[in-house]
PDB file of C-alpha atoms in Angstrom:
ATOM      1  CA  UNK A 410       4.217 -18.855 -19.073  1.00 69.00           C
ATOM      2  CA  UNK A 411       6.200 -16.913 -16.493  1.00 81.00           C
ATOM      3  CA  UNK A 412       9.788 -18.086 -16.861  1.00 86.00           C
ATOM      4  CA  UNK A 413      12.744 -17.251 -14.629  1.00 89.00           C
ATOM      5  CA  UNK A 414      13.614 -14.014 -16.420  1.00 93.00           C
ATOM      6  CA  UNK A 415      10.036 -12.771 -16.160  1.00 94.00           C
ATOM      7  CA  UNK A 416       9.822 -13.723 -12.487  1.00 94.00           C
ATOM      8  CA  UNK A 417      13.045 -11.770 -11.885  1.00 95.00           C
ATOM      9  CA  UNK A 418      11.641  -8.736 -13.698  1.00 96.00           C
ATOM     10  CA  UNK A 419       8.434  -8.835 -11.641  1.00 97.00           C
ATOM     11  CA  UNK A 420      10.471  -9.174  -8.442  1.00 96.00           C
ATOM     12  CA  UNK A 421      12.790  -6.297  -9.335  1.00 96.00           C
ATOM     13  CA  UNK A 422       9.948  -3.976 -10.315  1.00 96.00           C
ATOM     14  CA  UNK A 423       7.850  -4.667  -7.200  1.00 95.00           C
ATOM     15  CA  UNK A 424      10.934  -4.104  -5.026  1.00 95.00           C
ATOM     16  CA  UNK A 425      11.649  -0.878  -6.954  1.00 94.00           C
ATOM     17  CA  UNK A 426       8.125   0.413  -6.289  1.00 93.00           C
ATOM     18  CA  UNK A 427       8.431  -0.385  -2.576  1.00 90.00           C
ATOM     19  CA  UNK A 428      11.819   1.351  -2.450  1.00 91.00           C
ATOM     20  CA  UNK A 429      10.542   4.383  -4.300  1.00 90.00           C
ATOM     21  CA  UNK A 430       7.487   4.911  -2.100  1.00 86.00           C
ATOM     22  CA  UNK A 431       8.714   3.684   1.304  1.00 83.00           C
ATOM     23  CA  UNK A 432      12.275   4.918   1.058  1.00 84.00           C
ATOM     24  CA  UNK A 433      13.571   1.363   1.347  1.00 84.00           C
ATOM     25  CA  UNK A 434      12.644  -1.882  -0.286  1.00 87.00           C
ATOM     26  CA  UNK A 435      12.456  -5.435   0.946  1.00 93.00           C
ATOM     27  CA  UNK A 436      15.777  -7.228   1.305  1.00 94.00           C
ATOM     28  CA  UNK A 437      14.365 -10.485  -0.057  1.00 96.00           C
ATOM     29  CA  UNK A 438      11.859 -11.034  -2.828  1.00 96.00           C
ATOM     30  CA  UNK A 439      10.739 -14.159  -4.604  1.00 97.00           C
ATOM     31  CA  UNK A 440       8.121 -14.687  -7.291  1.00 97.00           C
ATOM     32  CA  UNK A 441       6.179 -17.911  -7.639  1.00 96.00           C
ATOM     33  CA  UNK A 442       4.098 -18.514 -10.752  1.00 95.00           C
ATOM     34  CA  UNK A 443       1.834 -21.387 -11.648  1.00 93.00           C
ATOM     35  CA  UNK A 444      -0.837 -21.202 -14.314  1.00 92.00           C
ATOM     36  CA  UNK A 445      -2.971 -18.125 -13.658  1.00 94.00           C
ATOM     37  CA  UNK A 446      -1.389 -17.408 -10.262  1.00 96.00           C
ATOM     38  CA  UNK A 447       1.565 -15.106  -9.581  1.00 97.00           C
ATOM     39  CA  UNK A 448       2.650 -14.663  -5.953  1.00 97.00           C
ATOM     40  CA  UNK A 449       5.321 -12.205  -4.840  1.00 97.00           C
ATOM     41  CA  UNK A 450       6.772 -12.855  -1.372  1.00 98.00           C
ATOM     42  CA  UNK A 451       8.647  -9.924   0.152  1.00 97.00           C
ATOM     43  CA  UNK A 452      10.703 -10.150   3.344  1.00 97.00           C
ATOM     44  CA  UNK A 453      12.223  -7.528   5.632  1.00 95.00           C
ATOM     45  CA  UNK A 454      10.023  -4.756   4.286  1.00 91.00           C
ATOM     46  CA  UNK A 455       9.584  -2.495   7.310  1.00 91.00           C
ATOM     47  CA  UNK A 456      11.270   0.837   7.812  1.00 89.00           C
ATOM     48  CA  UNK A 457      13.042   1.552  11.101  1.00 90.00           C
ATOM     49  CA  UNK A 458      10.118   3.733  12.185  1.00 91.00           C
ATOM     50  CA  UNK A 459       7.610   0.958  11.452  1.00 91.00           C
ATOM     51  CA  UNK A 460       9.708  -1.580  13.370  1.00 91.00           C
ATOM     52  CA  UNK A 461       9.830   0.771  16.362  1.00 93.00           C
ATOM     53  CA  UNK A 462       6.070   1.261  16.334  1.00 92.00           C
ATOM     54  CA  UNK A 463       5.425  -2.481  16.017  1.00 92.00           C
ATOM     55  CA  UNK A 464       7.763  -3.170  18.954  1.00 93.00           C
ATOM     56  CA  UNK A 465       5.818  -0.598  21.003  1.00 93.00           C
ATOM     57  CA  UNK A 466       2.468  -2.225  20.340  1.00 92.00           C
ATOM     58  CA  UNK A 467       1.313  -0.012  17.477  1.00 91.00           C
ATOM     59  CA  UNK A 468       1.015  -2.852  14.990  1.00 91.00           C
ATOM     60  CA  UNK A 469      -2.626  -2.111  14.169  1.00 91.00           C
ATOM     61  CA  UNK A 470      -1.681   1.324  12.821  1.00 90.00           C
ATOM     62  CA  UNK A 471       1.134  -0.140  10.733  1.00 90.00           C
ATOM     63  CA  UNK A 472      -1.193  -2.811   9.340  1.00 91.00           C
ATOM     64  CA  UNK A 473      -3.676  -0.097   8.383  1.00 91.00           C
ATOM     65  CA  UNK A 474      -1.004   2.021   6.681  1.00 88.00           C
ATOM     66  CA  UNK A 475       0.309  -1.002   4.773  1.00 88.00           C
ATOM     67  CA  UNK A 476      -3.169  -1.913   3.556  1.00 90.00           C
ATOM     68  CA  UNK A 477      -3.807   1.662   2.453  1.00 91.00           C
ATOM     69  CA  UNK A 478      -0.495   1.683   0.610  1.00 88.00           C
ATOM     70  CA  UNK A 479      -1.349  -1.560  -1.186  1.00 88.00           C
ATOM     71  CA  UNK A 480      -4.741  -0.187  -2.270  1.00 90.00           C
ATOM     72  CA  UNK A 481      -3.137   3.042  -3.487  1.00 91.00           C
ATOM     73  CA  UNK A 482      -0.441   1.138  -5.393  1.00 91.00           C
ATOM     74  CA  UNK A 483      -2.664  -1.631  -6.777  1.00 94.00           C
ATOM     75  CA  UNK A 484      -2.769  -0.211 -10.299  1.00 95.00           C
ATOM     76  CA  UNK A 485       1.014   0.122 -10.465  1.00 95.00           C
ATOM     77  CA  UNK A 486       1.584  -3.388  -9.090  1.00 96.00           C
ATOM     78  CA  UNK A 487      -0.940  -4.846 -11.537  1.00 96.00           C
ATOM     79  CA  UNK A 488       0.634  -2.914 -14.393  1.00 96.00           C
ATOM     80  CA  UNK A 489       4.032  -4.500 -13.676  1.00 96.00           C
ATOM     81  CA  UNK A 490       2.589  -8.003 -13.809  1.00 96.00           C
ATOM     82  CA  UNK A 491       0.506  -7.260 -16.895  1.00 96.00           C
ATOM     83  CA  UNK A 492       3.454  -5.791 -18.787  1.00 95.00           C
ATOM     84  CA  UNK A 493       5.746  -8.674 -17.924  1.00 95.00           C
ATOM     85  CA  UNK A 494       3.276 -11.507 -18.517  1.00 95.00           C
ATOM     86  CA  UNK A 495       1.325  -9.911 -21.344  1.00 94.00           C
ATOM     87  CA  UNK A 496      -1.886 -10.947 -19.578  1.00 94.00           C
ATOM     88  CA  UNK A 497      -4.473  -8.938 -17.713  1.00 95.00           C
ATOM     89  CA  UNK A 498      -4.664  -9.160 -13.918  1.00 97.00           C
ATOM     90  CA  UNK A 499      -8.130 -10.307 -12.939  1.00 96.00           C
ATOM     91  CA  UNK A 500      -7.600  -9.914  -9.196  1.00 96.00           C
ATOM     92  CA  UNK A 501      -4.931  -8.481  -6.872  1.00 96.00           C
ATOM     93  CA  UNK A 502      -4.698  -9.191  -3.142  1.00 95.00           C
ATOM     94  CA  UNK A 503      -2.101  -8.224  -0.587  1.00 93.00           C
ATOM     95  CA  UNK A 504      -1.378  -9.037   3.037  1.00 92.00           C
ATOM     96  CA  UNK A 505       1.399  -8.358   5.534  1.00 92.00           C
ATOM     97  CA  UNK A 506       2.479 -10.550   8.444  1.00 93.00           C
ATOM     98  CA  UNK A 507       3.770  -7.993  10.948  1.00 92.00           C
ATOM     99  CA  UNK A 508       5.241 -10.533  13.350  1.00 91.00           C
ATOM    100  CA  UNK A 509       7.490 -12.071  10.698  1.00 94.00           C
ATOM    101  CA  UNK A 510       7.967  -8.997   8.459  1.00 94.00           C
ATOM    102  CA  UNK A 511       6.672 -10.754   5.348  1.00 95.00           C
ATOM    103  CA  UNK A 512       4.325  -9.379   2.713  1.00 94.00           C
ATOM    104  CA  UNK A 513       2.607 -11.316  -0.037  1.00 96.00           C
ATOM    105  CA  UNK A 514       1.230  -9.829  -3.237  1.00 96.00           C
ATOM    106  CA  UNK A 515      -1.100 -12.203  -5.080  1.00 97.00           C
ATOM    107  CA  UNK A 516      -2.097 -11.720  -8.712  1.00 97.00           C
ATOM    108  CA  UNK A 517      -4.712 -13.856 -10.436  1.00 97.00           C
ATOM    109  CA  UNK A 518      -4.267 -13.544 -14.172  1.00 96.00           C
ATOM    110  CA  UNK A 519      -7.181 -13.257 -16.554  1.00 93.00           C
ATOM    111  CA  UNK A 520      -7.451 -15.080 -19.829  1.00 81.00           C
ATOM    112  CA  UNK A 521      -7.210 -11.943 -21.937  1.00 69.00           C
ATOM    113  CA  UNK A 522      -3.985 -10.448 -23.125  1.00 68.00           C
ATOM    114  CA  UNK A 523      -3.157  -6.863 -22.275  1.00 57.00           C
ATOM    115  CA  UNK A 524      -2.984  -4.075 -24.823  1.00 56.00           C
ATOM    116  CA  UNK A 525       0.650  -5.045 -25.470  1.00 52.00           C
ATOM    117  CA  UNK A 526      -0.551  -7.658 -27.976  1.00 44.00           C
ATOM    118  CA  UNK A 527      -1.411  -4.977 -30.507  1.00 43.00           C
ATOM    119  CA  UNK A 528       2.060  -3.536 -30.124  1.00 43.00           C
ATOM    120  CA  UNK A 529       3.707  -6.966 -30.314  1.00 48.00           C
ATOM    121  CA  UNK A 530       1.750  -7.943 -33.412  1.00 47.00           C
ATOM    122  CA  UNK A 531       2.527  -4.664 -35.155  1.00 40.00           C
ATOM    123  CA  UNK A 532       6.275  -5.057 -34.578  1.00 43.00           C
ATOM    124  CA  UNK A 533       6.386  -8.358 -36.472  1.00 47.00           C
ATOM    125  CA  UNK A 534       6.487  -6.479 -39.768  1.00 45.00           C
ATOM    126  CA  UNK A 535       9.417  -4.214 -40.534  1.00 42.00           C
ATOM    127  CA  UNK A 536       8.544  -0.545 -40.247  1.00 39.00           C
ATOM    128  CA  UNK A 537      10.237   2.166 -42.247  1.00 37.00           C
ATOM    129  CA  UNK A 538      11.704   4.989 -40.222  1.00 37.00           C
ATOM    130  CA  UNK A 539      11.277   8.301 -42.025  1.00 35.00           C
TER     131      UNK A 539
END
C-alpha cells in the first residue's frame, strides 16, 4: 500500500532528481497510487531556455531531450519508487505534454519485493553493537 507519507516521499524525491539534473524542479507534483500503479504528475517543469525554444517552434528538440533524460534517469526514478514501496518496478514509462508543461512518470509495480526485505527482516531482531 502506498499511503500519503509514501506518496509524499516519492513526490519529493522525483522533484529532487529533476532539480538536481535540470537545475530547477517542477513547481507542482502529485503522486497517485492504486494497486500496482504509481503515477507521478509533474507541472511547470521547463527551464527558461526550454520555454524559449518551445515558443520559437523548437518543441521537437525539447521533446527529444526530455525523452533522453527520462531514459538516462530511469534507474534512479525506479529506485526511488522501489525503496519507498518495497516492491520492484516491473515497468517505467514517461511522457511530457509540451503545450501544457506537464510530465507524467508511470510505474507499474511487480509482485516481488525489492532487496530491502532482507534488510527489514534482519532488523526485527536486536543486534549487538560491538
